[in-house]
Amino acid sequence: MTASLTNPLRVGLRQERVISPQCLVIFGASGDLTHRKLIPALFELFRQRRLPSEFAILGCARRPWSDAEFRSKMEKSLAVEIAADPEAWKTFCDGLFYEPVDLQIDEDLVRLGKRLEQIDRLRATRSNRTFYMSVSPNFYGSGCRALAAAGLLADSKRSRVVIEKPFGRDFASAQDLNRIVNNCAKENQIFRIDHYLGKETVQNILVLRFANTIFEPIWNRNYISSVQITAAETVGVEERAGYYESAGALRDMVQNHLTQMLALTAMEPPGRYEPESIRNEKAKVLQAARLANEAEPWKCCVRGQYGPGGSSADPLTGYRQEPGVDPNSTTETYVSMKLFIDNWRWQGVPFYLRTGKRMPKRLSEVVLTFREAPVHLFDSAGAGPTANQLILRIQPNEGADFRFEVKAPGSGMRSRPVDMDFSYDESFG
Ligand code: BG6
């Protein structure tokens, strides 16, 4: 091993996946997601030197912005990050471009094709293109059709399309969309993504379960009495009423992020660490999942909506008063439900899923509650004996907690719960 390789930072970097030269085309680049999440994430990758120099980002939307206007808008929303590394921004910015494109207009697609060729020459991106659909879900199908008709998906090795949730409104429309997308591109070009799967702590569910031996023997109905999966947010709907009104918490969070966490928590170990194997195990969980009361779902599901709140100094708008929201809207901003997974591992164990906006605390976690001790030999020094819990903290304060009873100090034999805590921050910085 060379001296430089002993530097842990270097070793870490060498293990990171290298992104190939390409142009990332973001449709809907004037929207919230681009400046709030995508560009900050890409800038961070750039600062970590994980983007090649042959990389470009082409923002596309209907607004008639120039490259300079796009760059300046992104610069404003990245003010804090740029202040920390102004030099990096200067270089990153050179790879940011903008082209006004309406995916419904053929001429715009032709112009887009030419612009991409120009960017290929400028940035050596080698006709490698990733088309990211950050547009309203209504346009996923027509957007893919337009790209295919313009020949931009013809090269199955060098073009790919990324589609976010919600993938359809219901099962039938999801199948329709799938048919459309499959007619436009080969399966290996299509990426139906869920950003929760990019979170270290969500990926950690797999590692915790399948890289340790102590959990597997107790990870089942014999030892676990319930599983709670929560994603609570303090933010409201923000500027996204147009999208959220037709999605609601169920399509925005449950069918994607919460379901992914459910599948990772409940699945069997895959035969290999490969996308197909993992997908198959997840699918088996979903096949076996059912609402606790399918005949009367209102008895095991709650839908809610945030109303006005906050304090007089800091009032918070109710959902129906948010800009763009129908004053009589019945869209849910909160949903919780009880499920069962009818298989050998989980039969009879309730899984509680819940998510909401404008909740008192921002918190995403998976809590596994173990069965109580069959006999309580000791008095409790607290409110009563508590069951053991394993808490996987997805965010914030990423990590895990194991809660168990110990002898409370002092004379007498009384028990009290304590936490054994793992924090990503403390362990890895
Ligand atoms: C998105 C939802 O998928 O996830 C948003 O559309 C939500 O409504 C967001 O706020 C939460 O993700 P994160 O990573 O910010 O917790």
GROMACS .gro file of C-alpha atoms and ligand atoms in nm:
model
  445
    1MET     CA    1   0.000   0.000   0.000
    2THR     CA    2   0.139   0.342  -0.089
    3ALA     CA    3   0.166   0.620   0.165
    4SER     CA    4  -0.113   0.819   0.006
    5LEU     CA    5  -0.352   0.526   0.029
    6THR     CA    6  -0.315   0.514   0.405
    7ASN     CA    7  -0.489   0.849   0.422
    8PRO     CA    8  -0.845   0.742   0.518
    9LEU     CA    9  -0.996   1.024   0.317
   10ARG     CA   10  -0.820   0.904   0.003
   11VAL     CA   11  -0.920   0.547   0.064
   12GLY     CA   12  -1.278   0.667   0.110
   13LEU     CA   13  -1.273   0.862  -0.214
   14ARG     CA   14  -1.129   0.573  -0.408
   15GLN     CA   15  -1.426   0.366  -0.307
   16GLU     CA   16  -1.683   0.616  -0.433
   17ARG     CA   17  -1.860   0.540  -0.757
   18VAL     CA   18  -1.728   0.746  -1.047
   19ILE     CA   19  -1.987   0.924  -1.257
   20SER     CA   20  -1.921   0.891  -1.629
   21PRO     CA   21  -1.891   1.194  -1.860
   22GLN     CA   22  -2.240   1.311  -1.944
   23CYS     CA   23  -2.492   1.588  -1.976
   24LEU     CA   24  -2.770   1.584  -1.719
   25VAL     CA   25  -3.077   1.742  -1.874
   26ILE     CA   26  -3.329   1.862  -1.617
   27PHE     CA   27  -3.680   1.920  -1.749
   28GLY     CA   28  -3.877   2.148  -1.517
   29ALA     CA   29  -3.556   2.329  -1.421
   30SER     CA   30  -3.745   2.644  -1.317
   31GLY     CA   31  -3.919   2.443  -1.042
   32ASP     CA   32  -3.860   2.397  -0.676
   33LEU     CA   33  -3.684   2.063  -0.689
   34THR     CA   34  -3.404   2.191  -0.912
   35HIS     CA   35  -3.286   2.477  -0.696
   36ARG     CA   36  -3.376   2.319  -0.362
   37LYS     CA   37  -3.239   1.970  -0.409
   38LEU     CA   38  -3.084   1.881  -0.743
   39ILE     CA   39  -2.837   2.165  -0.797
   40PRO     CA   40  -2.725   2.173  -0.430
   41ALA     CA   41  -2.668   1.796  -0.443
   42LEU     CA   42  -2.475   1.823  -0.769
   43PHE     CA   43  -2.268   2.111  -0.636
   44GLU     CA   44  -2.181   1.903  -0.331
   45LEU     CA   45  -2.076   1.612  -0.554
   46PHE     CA   46  -1.864   1.855  -0.750
   47ARG     CA   47  -1.698   1.982  -0.432
   48GLN     CA   48  -1.624   1.624  -0.331
   49ARG     CA   49  -1.462   1.580  -0.676
   50ARG     CA   50  -1.708   1.312  -0.769
   51LEU     CA   51  -1.818   1.475  -1.096
   52PRO     CA   52  -1.584   1.440  -1.392
   53SER     CA   53  -1.473   1.756  -1.568
   54GLU     CA   54  -1.661   1.626  -1.873
   55PHE     CA   55  -1.993   1.697  -1.709
   56ALA     CA   56  -2.267   1.945  -1.793
   57ILE     CA   57  -2.609   2.030  -1.657
   58LEU     CA   58  -2.866   2.160  -1.900
   59GLY     CA   59  -3.173   2.312  -1.736
   60CYS     CA   60  -3.487   2.310  -1.951
   61ALA     CA   61  -3.827   2.465  -1.889
   62ARG     CA   62  -4.072   2.687  -2.071
   63ARG     CA   63  -3.941   3.012  -1.925
   64PRO     CA   64  -3.726   3.204  -2.172
   65TRP     CA   65  -3.417   3.225  -1.952
   66SER     CA   66  -3.062   3.252  -2.077
   67ASP     CA   67  -2.765   3.055  -1.940
   68ALA     CA   68  -2.669   3.362  -1.737
   69GLU     CA   69  -3.015   3.397  -1.582
   70PHE     CA   70  -3.026   3.027  -1.491
   71ARG     CA   71  -2.681   3.045  -1.334
   72SER     CA   72  -2.770   3.353  -1.134
   73LYS     CA   73  -3.093   3.193  -1.003
   74MET     CA   74  -2.907   2.883  -0.893
   75GLU     CA   75  -2.637   3.100  -0.738
   76LYS     CA   76  -2.896   3.279  -0.523
   77SER     CA   77  -3.040   2.960  -0.384
   78LEU     CA   78  -2.693   2.823  -0.310
   79ALA     CA   79  -2.569   3.136  -0.134
   80VAL     CA   80  -2.453   2.960   0.185
   81GLU     CA   81  -2.273   2.674   0.007
   82ILE     CA   82  -2.106   2.913  -0.237
   83ALA     CA   83  -1.987   3.142   0.041
   84ALA     CA   84  -1.804   2.840   0.184
   85ASP     CA   85  -1.634   2.762  -0.148
   86PRO     CA   86  -1.659   3.048  -0.402
   87GLU     CA   87  -1.383   2.906  -0.623
   88ALA     CA   88  -1.570   2.578  -0.667
   89TRP     CA   89  -1.881   2.764  -0.774
   90LYS     CA   90  -1.692   2.949  -1.047
   91THR     CA   91  -1.584   2.623  -1.209
   92PHE     CA   92  -1.914   2.443  -1.145
   93CYS     CA   93  -2.104   2.732  -1.299
   94ASP     CA   94  -1.919   2.691  -1.632
   95GLY     CA   95  -2.095   2.358  -1.673
   96LEU     CA   96  -2.447   2.499  -1.617
   97PHE     CA   97  -2.660   2.576  -1.923
   98TYR     CA   98  -3.021   2.655  -1.995
   99GLU     CA   99  -3.245   2.599  -2.296
  100PRO     CA  100  -3.612   2.703  -2.313
  101VAL     CA  101  -3.799   2.384  -2.403
  102ASP     CA  102  -4.166   2.295  -2.413
  103LEU     CA  103  -4.176   1.918  -2.443
  104GLN     CA  104  -4.501   1.944  -2.642
  105ILE     CA  105  -4.345   2.150  -2.920
  106ASP     CA  106  -4.153   1.958  -3.188
  107GLU     CA  107  -3.931   2.249  -3.289
  108ASP     CA  108  -3.818   2.288  -2.928
  109LEU     CA  109  -3.706   1.925  -2.928
  110VAL     CA  110  -3.510   1.979  -3.247
  111ARG     CA  111  -3.341   2.282  -3.093
  112LEU     CA  112  -3.270   2.078  -2.780
  113GLY     CA  113  -3.097   1.812  -2.989
  114LYS     CA  114  -2.871   2.076  -3.147
  115ARG     CA  115  -2.793   2.233  -2.812
  116LEU     CA  116  -2.693   1.894  -2.675
  117GLU     CA  117  -2.453   1.841  -2.965
  118GLN     CA  118  -2.303   2.182  -2.897
  119ILE     CA  119  -2.260   2.095  -2.527
  120ASP     CA  120  -2.101   1.764  -2.625
  121ARG     CA  121  -1.836   1.955  -2.817
  122LEU     CA  122  -1.785   2.214  -2.545
  123ARG     CA  123  -1.772   1.979  -2.246
  124ALA     CA  124  -1.664   1.650  -2.407
  125THR     CA  125  -1.978   1.479  -2.273
  126ARG     CA  126  -1.963   1.215  -2.550
  127SER     CA  127  -2.338   1.208  -2.633
  128ASN     CA  128  -2.405   1.058  -2.292
  129ARG     CA  129  -2.735   1.199  -2.171
  130THR     CA  130  -2.953   1.159  -1.868
  131PHE     CA  131  -3.297   1.316  -1.902
  132TYR     CA  132  -3.442   1.394  -1.561
  133MET     CA  133  -3.818   1.451  -1.557
  134SER     CA  134  -3.860   1.710  -1.285
  135VAL     CA  135  -4.195   1.804  -1.440
  136SER     CA  136  -4.555   1.758  -1.331
  137PRO     CA  137  -4.636   1.385  -1.319
  138ASN     CA  138  -4.902   1.446  -1.589
  139PHE     CA  139  -4.619   1.502  -1.835
  140TYR     CA  140  -4.406   1.194  -1.765
  141GLY     CA  141  -4.567   0.992  -2.044
  142SER     CA  142  -4.590   1.267  -2.305
  143GLY     CA  143  -4.240   1.385  -2.214
  144CYS     CA  144  -4.093   1.040  -2.280
  145ARG     CA  145  -4.286   1.015  -2.605
  146ALA     CA  146  -4.152   1.352  -2.718
  147LEU     CA  147  -3.793   1.252  -2.638
  148ALA     CA  148  -3.834   0.923  -2.821
  149ALA     CA  149  -3.997   1.089  -3.125
  150ALA     CA  150  -3.706   1.336  -3.144
  151GLY     CA  151  -3.465   1.039  -3.146
  152LEU     CA  152  -3.310   1.143  -2.817
  153LEU     CA  153  -3.359   0.800  -2.657
  154ALA     CA  154  -3.248   0.602  -2.961
  155ASP     CA  155  -2.902   0.523  -2.830
  156SER     CA  156  -2.984   0.279  -2.552
  157LYS     CA  157  -2.629   0.279  -2.418
  158ARG     CA  158  -2.585   0.653  -2.399
  159SER     CA  159  -2.927   0.793  -2.310
  160ARG     CA  160  -3.145   0.733  -2.008
  161VAL     CA  161  -3.452   0.880  -1.854
  162VAL     CA  162  -3.520   0.941  -1.485
  163ILE     CA  163  -3.875   0.949  -1.356
  164GLU     CA  164  -3.976   1.058  -1.008
  165LYS     CA  165  -4.286   0.973  -0.816
  166PRO     CA  166  -4.581   0.957  -0.825
  167PHE     CA  167  -4.559   0.701  -1.104
  168GLY     CA  168  -4.927   0.713  -1.206
  169ARG     CA  169  -5.225   0.801  -0.986
  170ASP     CA  170  -5.334   0.446  -0.918
  171PHE     CA  171  -5.253   0.093  -1.031
  172ALA     CA  172  -5.419   0.125  -1.373
  173SER     CA  173  -5.257   0.459  -1.459
  174ALA     CA  174  -4.919   0.333  -1.333
  175GLN     CA  175  -4.950   0.037  -1.570
  176ASP     CA  176  -5.044   0.273  -1.855
  177LEU     CA  177  -4.745   0.493  -1.786
  178ASN     CA  178  -4.520   0.192  -1.769
  179ARG     CA  179  -4.642   0.078  -2.110
  180ILE     CA  180  -4.574   0.421  -2.259
  181VAL     CA  181  -4.228   0.445  -2.108
  182ASN     CA  182  -4.141   0.092  -2.216
  183ASN     CA  183  -4.239   0.178  -2.571
  184CYS     CA  184  -4.004   0.476  -2.567
  185ALA     CA  185  -3.692   0.322  -2.416
  186LYS     CA  186  -3.539  -0.008  -2.313
  187GLU     CA  187  -3.574  -0.115  -1.952
  188ASN     CA  188  -3.204  -0.051  -1.882
  189GLN     CA  189  -3.255   0.314  -1.983
  190ILE     CA  190  -3.542   0.376  -1.745
  191PHE     CA  191  -3.477   0.484  -1.387
  192ARG     CA  192  -3.787   0.508  -1.168
  193ILE     CA  193  -3.629   0.671  -0.870
  194ASP     CA  194  -3.702   0.733  -0.506
  195HIS     CA  195  -3.463   0.975  -0.341
  196TYR     CA  196  -3.511   0.813   0.000
  197LEU     CA  197  -3.308   0.520  -0.133
  198GLY     CA  198  -3.013   0.755  -0.166
  199LYS     CA  199  -3.012   0.829   0.204
  200GLU     CA  200  -2.727   0.662   0.391
  201THR     CA  201  -2.960   0.573   0.674
  202VAL     CA  202  -3.214   0.405   0.448
  203GLN     CA  203  -2.933   0.205   0.283
  204ASN     CA  204  -2.813   0.127   0.633
  205ILE     CA  205  -3.130  -0.074   0.702
  206LEU     CA  206  -2.990  -0.338   0.465
  207VAL     CA  207  -2.641  -0.328   0.613
  208LEU     CA  208  -2.763  -0.339   0.971
  209ARG     CA  209  -2.983  -0.637   0.895
  210PHE     CA  210  -2.758  -0.836   0.665
  211ALA     CA  211  -2.405  -0.755   0.777
  212ASN     CA  212  -2.471  -0.851   1.140
  213THR     CA  213  -2.571  -1.183   1.283
  214ILE     CA  214  -2.736  -1.068   1.604
  215PHE     CA  215  -3.049  -0.921   1.450
  216GLU     CA  216  -3.163  -1.193   1.212
  217PRO     CA  217  -3.272  -1.450   1.478
  218ILE     CA  218  -3.499  -1.194   1.645
  219TRP     CA  219  -3.618  -1.008   1.334
  220ASN     CA  220  -3.955  -1.176   1.317
  221ARG     CA  221  -4.299  -1.227   1.474
  222ASN     CA  222  -4.156  -1.430   1.763
  223TYR     CA  223  -3.969  -1.132   1.906
  224ILE     CA  224  -4.112  -0.819   1.746
  225SER     CA  225  -4.453  -0.693   1.853
  226SER     CA  226  -4.488  -0.395   1.618
  227VAL     CA  227  -4.306  -0.184   1.362
  228GLN     CA  228  -4.364   0.190   1.322
  229ILE     CA  229  -4.241   0.378   1.019
  230THR     CA  230  -4.268   0.754   1.046
  231ALA     CA  231  -4.173   1.048   0.827
  232ALA     CA  232  -4.278   1.373   0.991
  233GLU     CA  233  -4.194   1.711   0.842
  234THR     CA  234  -4.225   2.057   0.992
  235VAL     CA  235  -4.254   2.227   0.651
  236GLY     CA  236  -4.591   2.283   0.490
  237VAL     CA  237  -4.669   2.243   0.124
  238GLU     CA  238  -4.444   2.541   0.036
  239GLU     CA  239  -4.471   2.650  -0.327
  240ARG     CA  240  -4.587   2.312  -0.452
  241ALA     CA  241  -4.965   2.332  -0.424
  242GLY     CA  242  -5.007   2.270  -0.798
  243TYR     CA  243  -4.851   1.928  -0.762
  244TYR     CA  244  -4.949   1.847  -0.403
  245GLU     CA  245  -5.321   1.910  -0.446
  246SER     CA  246  -5.346   1.611  -0.678
  247ALA     CA  247  -5.094   1.396  -0.488
  248GLY     CA  248  -5.156   1.435  -0.115
  249ALA     CA  249  -4.950   1.262   0.150
  250LEU     CA  250  -5.049   0.918   0.023
  251ARG     CA  251  -4.895   0.959  -0.322
  252ASP     CA  252  -4.626   1.204  -0.215
  253MET     CA  253  -4.478   1.000   0.069
  254VAL     CA  254  -4.651   0.669   0.142
  255GLN     CA  255  -4.650   0.482  -0.188
  256ASN     CA  256  -4.283   0.563  -0.237
  257HIS     CA  257  -4.066   0.660   0.060
  258LEU     CA  258  -4.257   0.484   0.338
  259THR     CA  259  -4.321   0.177   0.126
  260GLN     CA  260  -3.951   0.151   0.044
  261MET     CA  261  -3.864   0.167   0.413
  262LEU     CA  262  -4.131  -0.093   0.485
  263ALA     CA  263  -3.991  -0.324   0.218
  264LEU     CA  264  -3.631  -0.288   0.338
  265THR     CA  265  -3.735  -0.354   0.697
  266ALA     CA  266  -3.952  -0.655   0.621
  267MET     CA  267  -3.781  -0.826   0.325
  268GLU     CA  268  -3.590  -1.153   0.330
  269PRO     CA  269  -3.214  -1.145   0.267
  270PRO     CA  270  -3.154  -1.126  -0.109
  271GLY     CA  271  -2.949  -1.401  -0.271
  272ARG     CA  272  -2.707  -1.142  -0.405
  273TYR     CA  273  -2.652  -0.772  -0.363
  274GLU     CA  274  -2.795  -0.696  -0.707
  275PRO     CA  275  -3.086  -0.476  -0.813
  276GLU     CA  276  -3.297  -0.768  -0.944
  277SER     CA  277  -3.254  -0.979  -0.630
  278ILE     CA  278  -3.336  -0.689  -0.401
  279ARG     CA  279  -3.634  -0.587  -0.611
  280ASN     CA  280  -3.771  -0.942  -0.605
  281GLU     CA  281  -3.749  -0.965  -0.226
  282LYS     CA  282  -3.916  -0.628  -0.189
  283ALA     CA  283  -4.193  -0.730  -0.426
  284LYS     CA  284  -4.265  -1.039  -0.214
  285VAL     CA  285  -4.318  -0.815   0.091
  286LEU     CA  286  -4.560  -0.596  -0.100
  287GLN     CA  287  -4.747  -0.898  -0.234
  288ALA     CA  288  -4.802  -1.017   0.122
  289ALA     CA  289  -4.895  -0.674   0.262
  290ARG     CA  290  -5.256  -0.581   0.332
  291LEU     CA  291  -5.440  -0.312   0.522
  292ALA     CA  292  -5.538  -0.424   0.870
  293ASN     CA  293  -5.903  -0.388   0.769
  294GLU     CA  294  -5.949  -0.396   0.393
  295ALA     CA  295  -6.329  -0.413   0.413
  296GLU     CA  296  -6.350  -0.099   0.627
  297PRO     CA  297  -6.026   0.090   0.562
  298TRP     CA  298  -6.143   0.395   0.756
  299LYS     CA  299  -6.103   0.186   1.069
  300CYS     CA  300  -5.729   0.143   1.019
  301CYS     CA  301  -5.633   0.460   0.825
  302VAL     CA  302  -5.643   0.824   0.927
  303ARG     CA  303  -5.631   1.114   0.686
  304GLY     CA  304  -5.575   1.467   0.815
  305GLN     CA  305  -5.494   1.816   0.700
  306TYR     CA  306  -5.299   2.085   0.881
  307GLY     CA  307  -5.492   2.392   0.984
  308PRO     CA  308  -5.366   2.738   1.080
  309GLY     CA  309  -5.138   2.737   1.383
  310GLY     CA  310  -4.812   2.868   1.522
  311SER     CA  311  -4.804   3.163   1.761
  312SER     CA  312  -4.915   3.526   1.726
  313ALA     CA  313  -4.548   3.620   1.672
  314ASP     CA  314  -4.498   3.341   1.420
  315PRO     CA  315  -4.832   3.242   1.267
  316LEU     CA  316  -4.844   2.940   1.037
  317THR     CA  317  -5.080   2.917   0.744
  318GLY     CA  318  -5.333   2.636   0.727
  319TYR     CA  319  -5.321   2.408   0.422
  320ARG     CA  320  -5.641   2.550   0.271
  321GLN     CA  321  -5.500   2.902   0.299
  322GLU     CA  322  -5.172   2.817   0.124
  323PRO     CA  323  -5.119   2.983  -0.217
  324GLY     CA  324  -5.266   2.773  -0.496
  325VAL     CA  325  -5.466   2.542  -0.266
  326ASP     CA  326  -5.842   2.507  -0.314
  327PRO     CA  327  -6.006   2.666  -0.003
  328ASN     CA  328  -6.228   2.355   0.018
  329SER     CA  329  -5.950   2.109  -0.054
  330THR     CA  330  -5.982   1.763   0.096
  331THR     CA  331  -5.627   1.663   0.004
  332GLU     CA  332  -5.460   1.494   0.299
  333THR     CA  333  -5.137   1.636   0.438
  334TYR     CA  334  -5.124   1.364   0.704
  335VAL     CA  335  -5.192   0.996   0.673
  336SER     CA  336  -5.142   0.699   0.900
  337MET     CA  337  -5.235   0.338   0.852
  338LYS     CA  338  -5.202  -0.006   1.000
  339LEU     CA  339  -5.087  -0.294   0.782
  340PHE     CA  340  -5.011  -0.659   0.819
  341ILE     CA  341  -4.769  -0.866   0.615
  342ASP     CA  342  -4.911  -1.210   0.574
  343ASN     CA  343  -4.600  -1.423   0.553
  344TRP     CA  344  -4.413  -1.659   0.781
  345ARG     CA  345  -4.186  -1.391   0.922
  346TRP     CA  346  -4.444  -1.125   0.998
  347GLN     CA  347  -4.789  -1.278   1.033
  348GLY     CA  348  -4.981  -1.089   1.304
  349VAL     CA  349  -4.725  -0.811   1.357
  350PRO     CA  350  -4.882  -0.468   1.296
  351PHE     CA  351  -4.685  -0.225   1.080
  352TYR     CA  352  -4.782   0.138   1.135
  353LEU     CA  353  -4.700   0.386   0.859
  354ARG     CA  354  -4.747   0.756   0.915
  355THR     CA  355  -4.639   1.079   0.757
  356GLY     CA  356  -4.743   1.440   0.773
  357LYS     CA  357  -4.647   1.794   0.689
  358ARG     CA  358  -4.637   2.075   0.950
  359MET     CA  359  -4.582   1.832   1.233
  360PRO     CA  360  -4.426   1.963   1.556
  361LYS     CA  361  -4.097   1.789   1.486
  362ARG     CA  362  -3.898   1.680   1.180
  363LEU     CA  363  -3.830   1.312   1.222
  364SER     CA  364  -3.803   1.004   1.002
  365GLU     CA  365  -3.749   0.673   1.174
  366VAL     CA  366  -3.823   0.303   1.184
  367VAL     CA  367  -3.904   0.173   1.531
  368LEU     CA  368  -3.908  -0.199   1.604
  369THR     CA  369  -4.072  -0.273   1.937
  370PHE     CA  370  -3.987  -0.610   2.086
  371ARG     CA  371  -4.219  -0.825   2.290
  372GLU     CA  372  -4.233  -0.750   2.659
  373ALA     CA  373  -4.063  -0.974   2.913
  374PRO     CA  374  -4.314  -1.248   2.995
  375VAL     CA  375  -4.288  -1.180   3.368
  376HIS     CA  376  -4.189  -0.854   3.536
  377LEU     CA  377  -3.964  -0.954   3.826
  378PHE     CA  378  -3.866  -0.598   3.911
  379ASP     CA  379  -4.057  -0.281   3.984
  380SER     CA  380  -4.004   0.000   3.741
  381ALA     CA  381  -3.827   0.317   3.849
  382GLY     CA  382  -4.019   0.503   3.578
  383ALA     CA  383  -4.371   0.497   3.438
  384GLY     CA  384  -4.364   0.119   3.398
  385PRO     CA  385  -4.150  -0.146   3.233
  386THR     CA  386  -4.085  -0.067   2.871
  387ALA     CA  387  -4.040  -0.308   2.587
  388ASN     CA  388  -3.703  -0.313   2.413
  389GLN     CA  389  -3.691  -0.099   2.103
  390LEU     CA  390  -3.456  -0.069   1.811
  391ILE     CA  391  -3.490   0.276   1.659
  392LEU     CA  392  -3.337   0.340   1.319
  393ARG     CA  393  -3.307   0.715   1.290
  394ILE     CA  394  -3.332   0.804   0.923
  395GLN     CA  395  -3.312   1.179   0.985
  396PRO     CA  396  -3.219   1.408   1.151
  397ASN     CA  397  -2.947   1.299   1.395
  398GLU     CA  398  -2.887   0.996   1.170
  399GLY     CA  399  -2.806   0.674   1.351
  400ALA     CA  400  -2.968   0.405   1.563
  401ASP     CA  401  -3.074   0.353   1.923
  402PHE     CA  402  -3.129   0.039   2.119
  403ARG     CA  403  -3.350   0.082   2.424
  404PHE     CA  404  -3.334  -0.170   2.708
  405GLU     CA  405  -3.392  -0.195   3.080
  406VAL     CA  406  -3.109  -0.176   3.336
  407LYS     CA  407  -3.099  -0.170   3.712
  408ALA     CA  408  -3.175   0.179   3.836
  409PRO     CA  409  -2.891   0.288   4.065
  410GLY     CA  410  -2.963   0.284   4.437
  411SER     CA  411  -3.079   0.031   4.684
  412GLY     CA  412  -3.352  -0.202   4.574
  413MET     CA  413  -3.395  -0.380   4.244
  414ARG     CA  414  -3.583  -0.149   4.015
  415SER     CA  415  -3.545  -0.126   3.640
  416ARG     CA  416  -3.520   0.175   3.415
  417PRO     CA  417  -3.488   0.208   3.036
  418VAL     CA  418  -3.163   0.339   2.884
  419ASP     CA  419  -3.049   0.397   2.526
  420MET     CA  420  -2.743   0.263   2.353
  421ASP     CA  421  -2.680   0.512   2.081
  422PHE     CA  422  -2.501   0.505   1.746
  423SER     CA  423  -2.468   0.839   1.568
  424TYR     CA  424  -2.336   0.872   1.214
  425ASP     CA  425  -2.211   1.216   1.300
  426GLU     CA  426  -2.008   1.105   1.601
  427SER     CA  427  -1.873   0.790   1.439
  428PHE     CA  428  -1.793   0.921   1.094
  429GLY     CA  429  -1.794   1.300   1.121
  430BG6     C1  430  -4.036   1.444  -0.145
  430BG6     C2  431  -4.175   1.494  -0.124
  430BG6     O1  432  -4.037   1.327  -0.222
  430BG6     O2  433  -3.978   1.416  -0.020
  430BG6     C3  434  -4.177   1.617  -0.036
  430BG6     O3  435  -4.231   1.526  -0.250
  430BG6     C4  436  -4.104   1.591   0.094
  430BG6     O4  437  -4.310   1.659  -0.009
  430BG6     C5  438  -3.967   1.530   0.065
  430BG6     O5  439  -4.089   1.715   0.161
  430BG6     C6  440  -3.901   1.485   0.192
  430BG6     O6  441  -3.772   1.442   0.163
  430BG6     P1  442  -3.651   1.484   0.251
  430BG6     O7  443  -3.535   1.416   0.188
  430BG6     O8  444  -3.643   1.633   0.245
  430BG6     O9  445  -3.682   1.437   0.387
   0.00000   0.00000   0.00000
